[in-house]
Each structure stands twice: as structure tokens, then as C-alpha cells.
Amino acid sequence: MNFEDYQYLFKFVLIGDTGVGKSCFLSQYVKGKFIQEYDPTIGLEFESKSIEFNDGVVVQNQLWDTSGSSQFMAIQKTFCQNAAAAIVFYKINSEASFKSLQNWINILKQVSSDKIQIVIVATNKDLEDQRQVQTSQGRDLADSLEAKFYEISNHDKDQIDGIVNSISYNVLRLINSSKINPLNTQYGVKMSRQQEQQYASQIENTDEKVIQQSPSPKRRGSDIKTEQNMISPNKISASPQRSQQEQEQTQQNQQQEKPKIQLRHILIPIIVAYVLYLIFF
């Protein structure tokens, strides 16, 4: 499969104390090779492997193996950022490595997103006669973190493949359920250019459907009256103008009628007086 032939790329980090089996886990997953001799990681290294799910989606898992030494703590914090998942290791035959888990968990809480997938892996299951950490202890810690828990032997490649593929599937499920935005790099996800275009197109089509399907708000009677007033402002302003004109005309008519009334009041007595004068004189 071509190195760039994928829809999604997921970043996973492997963390834990020195010598807990991180590099061996990585070698088994990518190369199918068990590391016989312990060779501590200096700084960090990473490997990639692509898998194809039943629906045809190809995911490239990029696994970063960080050194467990305290002198590389700054590097560890940096590369724990923007991770889709973290696999945290301890050895069942090392109580000290189990006690250190809380420090590694604290680092993740400081720099990772709230959607990071955390998996607790206890190695050296084949060394049962040297066990120092009980299975219930590891499981209780994982339950408190709402994380998956596995006890493994680094000789078991099938189990290692199953762990990584399960994490990859869970991240893909979060993307499909819109709980992770693959365009946001803080979630440790990268899309191919073609997948990014398809994703953007789907979002655009979804937004258009939402706009088309959204119902028009019901209008109340008061809203309709307000709307009518807004539509015909001239009618509203014309009415008081006519009323004022009518008032002015009425006042003018009244002023014109006042002299007529007053003149009538004067002439009538004069005419009556003149008629009486004619009659009696």
C-alpha cells in the first residue's frame, strides 16, 4: 500500500517509564519483529502503518515512541500534544513503573484534548511468576480514567495489532459521530487532500439542507400590523396632515361666519325698530 494512500492519519503516542516495552510493542506492530535485547530509546522515534476497514476507509496509524527517561521530559510533553490516542505502559513485574503511571497521566491531562483515547497496557504477562502488580490494580486505574485496559505479552503480535486497530476504529467512530472535528489539529487527526475536500463538501451540503428545511416563524397579529406599518409609512404620515388641513379650514370658516353672525345681530333690531317706527308713527 502506498505511504500516502489513506483518508485519515492518526497520531498515537506511546508513553511510560524506560524499559516497559514501548519499543518492542512498536516493532511488533509495524515490523512483526520481537526485540530480544533492550535498547533504550533516545529522544523519540516513530513508525507508521496503514490499515483498511471493511467500509474501505484507509487509516494510517502513526505511532510515536517517546523515551521514558526524565531528561527527555520536555520532548515527551511536546509530542503528547495533539495526539488522538495515548498508550500508557507499565510492567506487571515492576511496581515502580505502575506507580509512575500517575505522572504520565498528569502530563496527558496538561497537554491533550478532552477527546484523547487513553489505553493502559501492562506488559510482560508471560512473566507471571515475577508479578508485582495485580490485574485488579491496573483495571481499577483504567476504570477511573474511563480507559481500556490490557495485559499482554510482547511476543503476541495478534493482540498488539488488535489493540492499535481498536483504538483506530474508536477515533474513526468519533469523527463519524461529529464528536471530533478532523479539521482541528488538536485532536491528532489529519485528512488527505481528497478526503478534506469531500468533508468540506458534506458540511456545506448539510448546512444548505438545514437552511432549506428550517420552518418559517409564525407571525402574530401584532407582528403583521407592525409589518404593514413599516411597508406603508406614507399612509401613516398623510393622515395627520389631512386632519390638520381640515382643522385650519374649519377655523377659517368659523372666522368668516363670525362677522356674518355679528352683522345679523345688529341689523335685525334696526329693521324691527324701523318697522315699528312706520307702524306707530
mmCIF file of C-alpha atoms in Angstrom:
data_model
loop_
_atom_site.group_PDB
_atom_site.id
_atom_site.type_symbol
_atom_site.label_atom_id
_atom_site.label_comp_id
_atom_site.label_asym_id
_atom_site.label_seq_id
_atom_site.Cartn_x
_atom_site.Cartn_y
_atom_site.Cartn_z
ATOM 1 C CA MET A 1 0.000 0.000 0.000
ATOM 2 C CA ASN A 2 1.320 3.435 -0.900
ATOM 3 C CA PHE A 3 2.577 5.513 2.049
ATOM 4 C CA GLU A 4 0.184 8.344 1.200
ATOM 5 C CA ASP A 5 -2.760 6.136 0.279
ATOM 6 C CA TYR A 6 -5.104 6.955 3.181
ATOM 7 C CA GLN A 7 -8.164 9.005 4.067
ATOM 8 C CA TYR A 8 -7.113 9.712 7.662
ATOM 9 C CA LEU A 9 -3.841 9.824 9.598
ATOM 10 C CA PHE A 10 -3.981 9.330 13.381
ATOM 11 C CA LYS A 11 -1.222 10.276 15.803
ATOM 12 C CA PHE A 12 -0.709 7.861 18.716
ATOM 13 C CA VAL A 13 1.890 8.322 21.473
ATOM 14 C CA LEU A 14 3.496 5.518 23.495
ATOM 15 C CA ILE A 15 4.489 6.665 26.996
ATOM 16 C CA GLY A 16 5.754 5.094 30.199
ATOM 17 C CA ASP A 17 8.962 4.504 32.117
ATOM 18 C CA THR A 18 12.148 3.304 30.494
ATOM 19 C CA GLY A 19 12.195 -0.427 29.800
ATOM 20 C CA VAL A 20 8.432 -1.115 29.991
ATOM 21 C CA GLY A 21 8.270 -2.464 26.423
ATOM 22 C CA LYS A 22 7.166 0.506 24.302
ATOM 23 C CA SER A 23 9.765 -0.017 21.552
ATOM 24 C CA CYS A 24 9.092 -3.749 21.441
ATOM 25 C CA PHE A 25 5.360 -3.074 21.136
ATOM 26 C CA LEU A 26 6.035 -0.695 18.243
ATOM 27 C CA SER A 27 8.372 -3.127 16.482
ATOM 28 C CA GLN A 28 5.856 -5.963 16.725
ATOM 29 C CA TYR A 29 3.010 -3.832 15.366
ATOM 30 C CA VAL A 30 4.867 -2.348 12.401
ATOM 31 C CA LYS A 31 7.501 -4.966 11.542
ATOM 32 C CA GLY A 32 6.227 -8.098 13.244
ATOM 33 C CA LYS A 33 9.612 -8.413 14.956
ATOM 34 C CA PHE A 34 10.233 -9.044 18.654
ATOM 35 C CA ILE A 35 13.187 -7.120 20.093
ATOM 36 C CA GLN A 36 15.353 -9.538 22.042
ATOM 37 C CA GLU A 37 17.791 -7.074 23.559
ATOM 38 C CA TYR A 38 16.766 -3.935 25.404
ATOM 39 C CA ASP A 39 17.948 -0.789 23.631
ATOM 40 C CA PRO A 40 16.612 2.379 25.291
ATOM 41 C CA THR A 41 15.058 4.987 23.009
ATOM 42 C CA ILE A 42 16.991 8.245 22.815
ATOM 43 C CA GLY A 43 14.614 11.159 22.427
ATOM 44 C CA LEU A 44 11.873 9.684 20.273
ATOM 45 C CA GLU A 45 11.157 7.705 17.134
ATOM 46 C CA PHE A 46 8.047 6.905 15.159
ATOM 47 C CA GLU A 47 6.691 4.333 12.738
ATOM 48 C CA SER A 48 3.619 4.278 10.509
ATOM 49 C CA LYS A 49 1.299 1.524 9.377
ATOM 50 C CA SER A 50 -1.867 1.735 7.280
ATOM 51 C CA ILE A 51 -4.945 -0.414 7.792
ATOM 52 C CA GLU A 52 -8.149 -0.697 5.767
ATOM 53 C CA PHE A 53 -11.513 -1.111 7.442
ATOM 54 C CA ASN A 54 -14.405 -3.114 5.995
ATOM 55 C CA ASP A 55 -16.091 0.012 4.600
ATOM 56 C CA GLY A 56 -12.995 0.787 2.514
ATOM 57 C CA VAL A 57 -11.712 3.610 4.713
ATOM 58 C CA VAL A 58 -7.921 3.553 4.943
ATOM 59 C CA VAL A 59 -6.318 4.903 8.104
ATOM 60 C CA GLN A 60 -2.611 5.431 8.629
ATOM 61 C CA ASN A 61 -1.644 4.974 12.269
ATOM 62 C CA GLN A 62 1.432 6.993 13.164
ATOM 63 C CA LEU A 63 2.925 5.771 16.454
ATOM 64 C CA TRP A 64 5.408 7.954 18.359
ATOM 65 C CA ASP A 65 7.683 6.154 20.812
ATOM 66 C CA THR A 66 8.971 8.592 23.440
ATOM 67 C CA SER A 67 11.874 7.980 25.786
ATOM 68 C CA GLY A 68 10.904 7.198 29.360
ATOM 69 C CA SER A 69 13.930 8.985 30.760
ATOM 70 C CA SER A 70 13.293 12.090 32.857
ATOM 71 C CA GLN A 71 15.955 14.032 30.933
ATOM 72 C CA PHE A 72 13.652 13.981 27.896
ATOM 73 C CA MET A 73 10.594 15.242 29.792
ATOM 74 C CA ALA A 74 10.334 18.425 27.669
ATOM 75 C CA ILE A 75 10.240 16.332 24.485
ATOM 76 C CA GLN A 76 7.672 13.995 25.992
ATOM 77 C CA LYS A 77 5.316 16.866 26.814
ATOM 78 C CA THR A 78 5.726 18.380 23.362
ATOM 79 C CA PHE A 79 4.921 15.185 21.483
ATOM 80 C CA CYS A 80 1.994 14.294 23.735
ATOM 81 C CA GLN A 81 0.263 17.392 22.368
ATOM 82 C CA ASN A 82 -2.224 16.986 19.525
ATOM 83 C CA ALA A 83 -2.439 13.205 19.936
ATOM 84 C CA ALA A 84 -5.506 11.189 19.013
ATOM 85 C CA ALA A 85 -4.602 8.437 21.496
ATOM 86 C CA ALA A 86 -2.070 7.581 24.176
ATOM 87 C CA ILE A 87 -0.959 4.058 25.086
ATOM 88 C CA VAL A 88 0.436 4.134 28.618
ATOM 89 C CA PHE A 89 2.706 1.246 29.628
ATOM 90 C CA TYR A 90 3.868 -0.435 32.808
ATOM 91 C CA LYS A 91 5.302 -3.899 33.582
ATOM 92 C CA ILE A 92 3.422 -6.354 35.753
ATOM 93 C CA ASN A 93 6.775 -7.255 37.316
ATOM 94 C CA SER A 94 7.637 -3.642 38.231
ATOM 95 C CA GLU A 95 5.634 -1.888 40.918
ATOM 96 C CA ALA A 96 7.706 1.263 40.364
ATOM 97 C CA SER A 97 6.625 1.505 36.719
ATOM 98 C CA PHE A 98 2.994 1.165 37.835
ATOM 99 C CA LYS A 99 3.354 3.940 40.417
ATOM 100 C CA SER A 100 4.814 6.215 37.724
ATOM 101 C CA LEU A 101 1.634 5.956 35.665
ATOM 102 C CA GLN A 102 0.032 8.840 37.538
ATOM 103 C CA ASN A 103 2.850 11.158 36.428
ATOM 104 C CA TRP A 104 2.317 10.177 32.807
ATOM 105 C CA ILE A 105 -1.449 10.628 33.133
ATOM 106 C CA ASN A 106 -0.892 14.106 34.578
ATOM 107 C CA ILE A 107 1.208 15.034 31.543
ATOM 108 C CA LEU A 108 -1.600 13.926 29.236
ATOM 109 C CA LYS A 109 -4.167 15.962 31.158
ATOM 110 C CA GLN A 110 -1.997 19.057 30.842
ATOM 111 C CA VAL A 111 -1.387 18.955 27.097
ATOM 112 C CA SER A 112 -4.010 16.743 25.406
ATOM 113 C CA SER A 113 -7.582 17.334 24.280
ATOM 114 C CA ASP A 114 -10.591 16.018 26.187
ATOM 115 C CA LYS A 115 -11.261 13.516 23.368
ATOM 116 C CA ILE A 116 -7.923 11.692 23.570
ATOM 117 C CA GLN A 117 -8.233 7.907 23.735
ATOM 118 C CA ILE A 118 -6.236 6.523 26.673
ATOM 119 C CA VAL A 119 -5.275 2.845 26.869
ATOM 120 C CA ILE A 120 -3.417 1.226 29.766
ATOM 121 C CA VAL A 121 -1.175 -1.666 28.688
ATOM 122 C CA ALA A 122 0.561 -3.946 31.186
ATOM 123 C CA THR A 123 3.435 -5.845 29.551
ATOM 124 C CA ASN A 124 5.363 -8.993 30.463
ATOM 125 C CA LYS A 125 2.268 -11.059 31.084
ATOM 126 C CA ASP A 126 4.389 -14.088 30.284
ATOM 127 C CA LEU A 127 6.429 -13.379 33.451
ATOM 128 C CA GLU A 128 3.575 -14.257 35.776
ATOM 129 C CA ASP A 129 5.908 -15.763 38.381
ATOM 130 C CA GLN A 130 7.533 -12.307 38.779
ATOM 131 C CA ARG A 131 4.283 -10.341 39.085
ATOM 132 C CA GLN A 132 4.323 -7.339 41.427
ATOM 133 C CA VAL A 133 1.191 -5.555 40.200
ATOM 134 C CA GLN A 134 -2.148 -7.341 40.340
ATOM 135 C CA THR A 135 -4.508 -7.290 37.365
ATOM 136 C CA SER A 136 -7.209 -5.667 39.511
ATOM 137 C CA GLN A 137 -4.902 -2.725 40.246
ATOM 138 C CA GLY A 138 -4.360 -1.980 36.572
ATOM 139 C CA ARG A 139 -8.029 -2.440 35.752
ATOM 140 C CA ASP A 140 -9.154 -0.148 38.594
ATOM 141 C CA LEU A 141 -6.812 2.598 37.381
ATOM 142 C CA ALA A 142 -8.119 2.253 33.822
ATOM 143 C CA ASP A 143 -11.734 2.376 35.024
ATOM 144 C CA SER A 144 -11.032 5.592 36.938
ATOM 145 C CA LEU A 145 -9.803 7.130 33.686
ATOM 146 C CA GLU A 146 -12.573 5.565 31.571
ATOM 147 C CA ALA A 147 -9.751 3.915 29.618
ATOM 148 C CA LYS A 148 -9.289 0.488 28.069
ATOM 149 C CA PHE A 149 -7.043 -1.982 29.880
ATOM 150 C CA TYR A 150 -4.912 -4.849 28.517
ATOM 151 C CA GLU A 151 -2.357 -7.237 29.920
ATOM 152 C CA ILE A 152 -0.133 -8.535 27.142
ATOM 153 C CA SER A 153 2.977 -10.397 26.235
ATOM 154 C CA ASN A 154 5.121 -8.545 23.708
ATOM 155 C CA HIS A 155 5.522 -11.873 21.929
ATOM 156 C CA ASP A 156 1.816 -11.772 20.992
ATOM 157 C CA LYS A 157 1.675 -9.759 17.756
ATOM 158 C CA ASP A 158 -2.005 -10.511 17.123
ATOM 159 C CA GLN A 159 -3.028 -8.974 20.428
ATOM 160 C CA ILE A 160 -0.851 -5.925 19.765
ATOM 161 C CA ASP A 161 -2.424 -5.482 16.316
ATOM 162 C CA GLY A 162 -5.879 -5.784 17.851
ATOM 163 C CA ILE A 163 -5.149 -3.071 20.437
ATOM 164 C CA VAL A 164 -3.950 -0.492 17.902
ATOM 165 C CA ASN A 165 -6.678 -1.303 15.372
ATOM 166 C CA SER A 166 -9.328 -0.993 18.089
ATOM 167 C CA ILE A 167 -8.036 2.447 19.073
ATOM 168 C CA SER A 168 -8.004 3.499 15.428
ATOM 169 C CA TYR A 169 -11.587 2.336 14.984
ATOM 170 C CA ASN A 170 -12.722 4.299 18.066
ATOM 171 C CA VAL A 171 -11.141 7.513 16.781
ATOM 172 C CA LEU A 172 -12.800 6.998 13.394
ATOM 173 C CA ARG A 173 -16.129 6.445 15.146
ATOM 174 C CA LEU A 174 -15.758 9.764 16.996
ATOM 175 C CA ILE A 175 -15.164 11.515 13.663
ATOM 176 C CA ASN A 176 -18.209 9.904 12.046
ATOM 177 C CA SER A 177 -20.395 10.895 15.014
ATOM 178 C CA SER A 178 -19.110 14.514 14.787
ATOM 179 C CA LYS A 179 -17.561 14.356 18.269
ATOM 180 C CA ILE A 180 -14.169 15.078 16.735
ATOM 181 C CA ASN A 181 -13.597 17.713 14.074
ATOM 182 C CA PRO A 182 -10.916 16.255 11.759
ATOM 183 C CA LEU A 183 -10.045 19.766 10.594
ATOM 184 C CA ASN A 184 -8.913 20.676 14.121
ATOM 185 C CA THR A 185 -5.310 19.558 14.618
ATOM 186 C CA GLN A 186 -5.613 19.371 18.428
ATOM 187 C CA TYR A 187 -7.374 16.008 18.041
ATOM 188 C CA GLY A 188 -4.365 14.345 16.405
ATOM 189 C CA VAL A 189 -6.141 13.724 13.122
ATOM 190 C CA LYS A 190 -5.094 14.649 9.611
ATOM 191 C CA MET A 191 -7.066 14.091 6.418
ATOM 192 C CA SER A 192 -5.808 13.539 2.913
ATOM 193 C CA ARG A 193 -6.495 16.396 0.497
ATOM 194 C CA GLN A 194 -9.207 14.446 -1.283
ATOM 195 C CA GLN A 195 -10.888 13.461 1.987
ATOM 196 C CA GLU A 196 -10.674 17.047 3.224
ATOM 197 C CA GLN A 197 -12.469 18.283 0.107
ATOM 198 C CA GLN A 198 -15.175 15.654 0.494
ATOM 199 C CA TYR A 199 -15.602 16.503 4.163
ATOM 200 C CA ALA A 200 -15.902 20.233 3.431
ATOM 201 C CA SER A 201 -18.447 19.474 0.697
ATOM 202 C CA GLN A 202 -20.529 17.343 3.075
ATOM 203 C CA ILE A 203 -20.566 20.113 5.662
ATOM 204 C CA GLU A 204 -21.645 22.650 3.032
ATOM 205 C CA ASN A 205 -24.459 20.396 1.764
ATOM 206 C CA THR A 206 -25.613 19.743 5.325
ATOM 207 C CA ASP A 207 -25.753 23.463 6.080
ATOM 208 C CA GLU A 208 -27.814 24.097 2.932
ATOM 209 C CA LYS A 209 -30.306 21.362 3.872
ATOM 210 C CA VAL A 210 -30.684 22.788 7.358
ATOM 211 C CA ILE A 211 -31.430 26.234 5.923
ATOM 212 C CA GLN A 212 -33.956 24.850 3.404
ATOM 213 C CA GLN A 213 -35.710 22.647 5.948
ATOM 214 C CA SER A 214 -35.897 25.223 8.714
ATOM 215 C CA PRO A 215 -39.597 26.307 9.118
ATOM 216 C CA SER A 216 -40.632 29.928 8.710
ATOM 217 C CA PRO A 217 -41.545 31.517 12.056
ATOM 218 C CA LYS A 218 -45.264 32.042 12.682
ATOM 219 C CA ARG A 219 -46.337 35.663 12.633
ATOM 220 C CA ARG A 220 -48.622 37.022 15.284
ATOM 221 C CA GLY A 221 -51.286 39.629 14.612
ATOM 222 C CA SER A 222 -49.225 42.340 16.242
ATOM 223 C CA ASP A 223 -46.273 41.406 14.022
ATOM 224 C CA ILE A 224 -48.427 41.679 10.903
ATOM 225 C CA LYS A 225 -49.707 45.123 11.932
ATOM 226 C CA THR A 226 -46.198 46.299 12.597
ATOM 227 C CA GLU A 227 -45.083 44.948 9.236
ATOM 228 C CA GLN A 228 -47.950 46.759 7.490
ATOM 229 C CA ASN A 229 -46.993 49.992 9.178
ATOM 230 C CA MET A 230 -43.435 49.547 8.031
ATOM 231 C CA ILE A 231 -44.471 48.791 4.463
ATOM 232 C CA SER A 232 -46.669 51.918 4.008
ATOM 233 C CA PRO A 233 -45.155 54.777 6.023
ATOM 234 C CA ASN A 234 -46.658 57.406 3.695
ATOM 235 C CA LYS A 235 -50.178 56.423 4.672
ATOM 236 C CA ILE A 236 -49.316 56.844 8.307
ATOM 237 C CA SER A 237 -47.822 60.306 7.840
ATOM 238 C CA ALA A 238 -50.507 61.500 5.373
ATOM 239 C CA SER A 239 -53.384 61.103 7.795
ATOM 240 C CA PRO A 240 -52.326 63.722 10.362
ATOM 241 C CA GLN A 241 -51.524 66.184 7.559
ATOM 242 C CA ARG A 242 -55.114 65.984 6.207
ATOM 243 C CA SER A 243 -56.537 66.322 9.663
ATOM 244 C CA GLN A 244 -54.539 69.479 10.273
ATOM 245 C CA GLN A 245 -55.699 70.981 6.970
ATOM 246 C CA GLU A 246 -59.300 70.268 7.828
ATOM 247 C CA GLN A 247 -58.870 71.914 11.193
ATOM 248 C CA GLU A 248 -57.358 75.009 9.601
ATOM 249 C CA GLN A 249 -60.193 75.185 7.021
ATOM 250 C CA THR A 250 -62.792 74.843 9.793
ATOM 251 C CA GLN A 251 -61.147 77.637 11.750
ATOM 252 C CA GLN A 252 -61.186 79.856 8.631
ATOM 253 C CA ASN A 253 -64.864 79.120 8.001
ATOM 254 C CA GLN A 254 -65.685 79.873 11.585
ATOM 255 C CA GLN A 255 -63.804 83.152 11.387
ATOM 256 C CA GLN A 256 -65.702 84.077 8.216
ATOM 257 C CA GLU A 257 -69.039 83.183 9.762
ATOM 258 C CA LYS A 258 -68.421 85.228 12.895
ATOM 259 C CA PRO A 259 -68.811 88.631 11.110
ATOM 260 C CA LYS A 260 -71.999 87.418 9.425
ATOM 261 C CA ILE A 261 -73.464 86.382 12.725
ATOM 262 C CA GLN A 262 -72.459 89.627 14.374
ATOM 263 C CA LEU A 263 -73.917 91.734 11.461
ATOM 264 C CA ARG A 264 -77.186 89.838 11.640
ATOM 265 C CA HIS A 265 -77.477 90.558 15.303
ATOM 266 C CA ILE A 266 -77.082 94.277 14.577
ATOM 267 C CA LEU A 267 -79.424 94.543 11.555
ATOM 268 C CA ILE A 268 -82.348 92.627 12.994
ATOM 269 C CA PRO A 269 -83.005 95.073 15.842
ATOM 270 C CA ILE A 270 -82.615 98.005 13.433
ATOM 271 C CA ILE A 271 -85.131 96.535 10.973
ATOM 272 C CA VAL A 272 -87.569 95.689 13.759
ATOM 273 C CA ALA A 273 -87.216 99.186 15.142
ATOM 274 C CA TYR A 274 -87.756 100.736 11.713
ATOM 275 C CA VAL A 275 -90.942 98.664 11.100
ATOM 276 C CA LEU A 276 -92.343 99.643 14.466
ATOM 277 C CA TYR A 277 -91.500 103.193 13.727
ATOM 278 C CA LEU A 278 -93.516 103.054 10.485
ATOM 279 C CA ILE A 279 -96.446 101.388 12.207
ATOM 280 C CA PHE A 280 -96.735 103.714 15.100
ATOM 281 C CA PHE A 281 -95.749 106.951 13.522
#
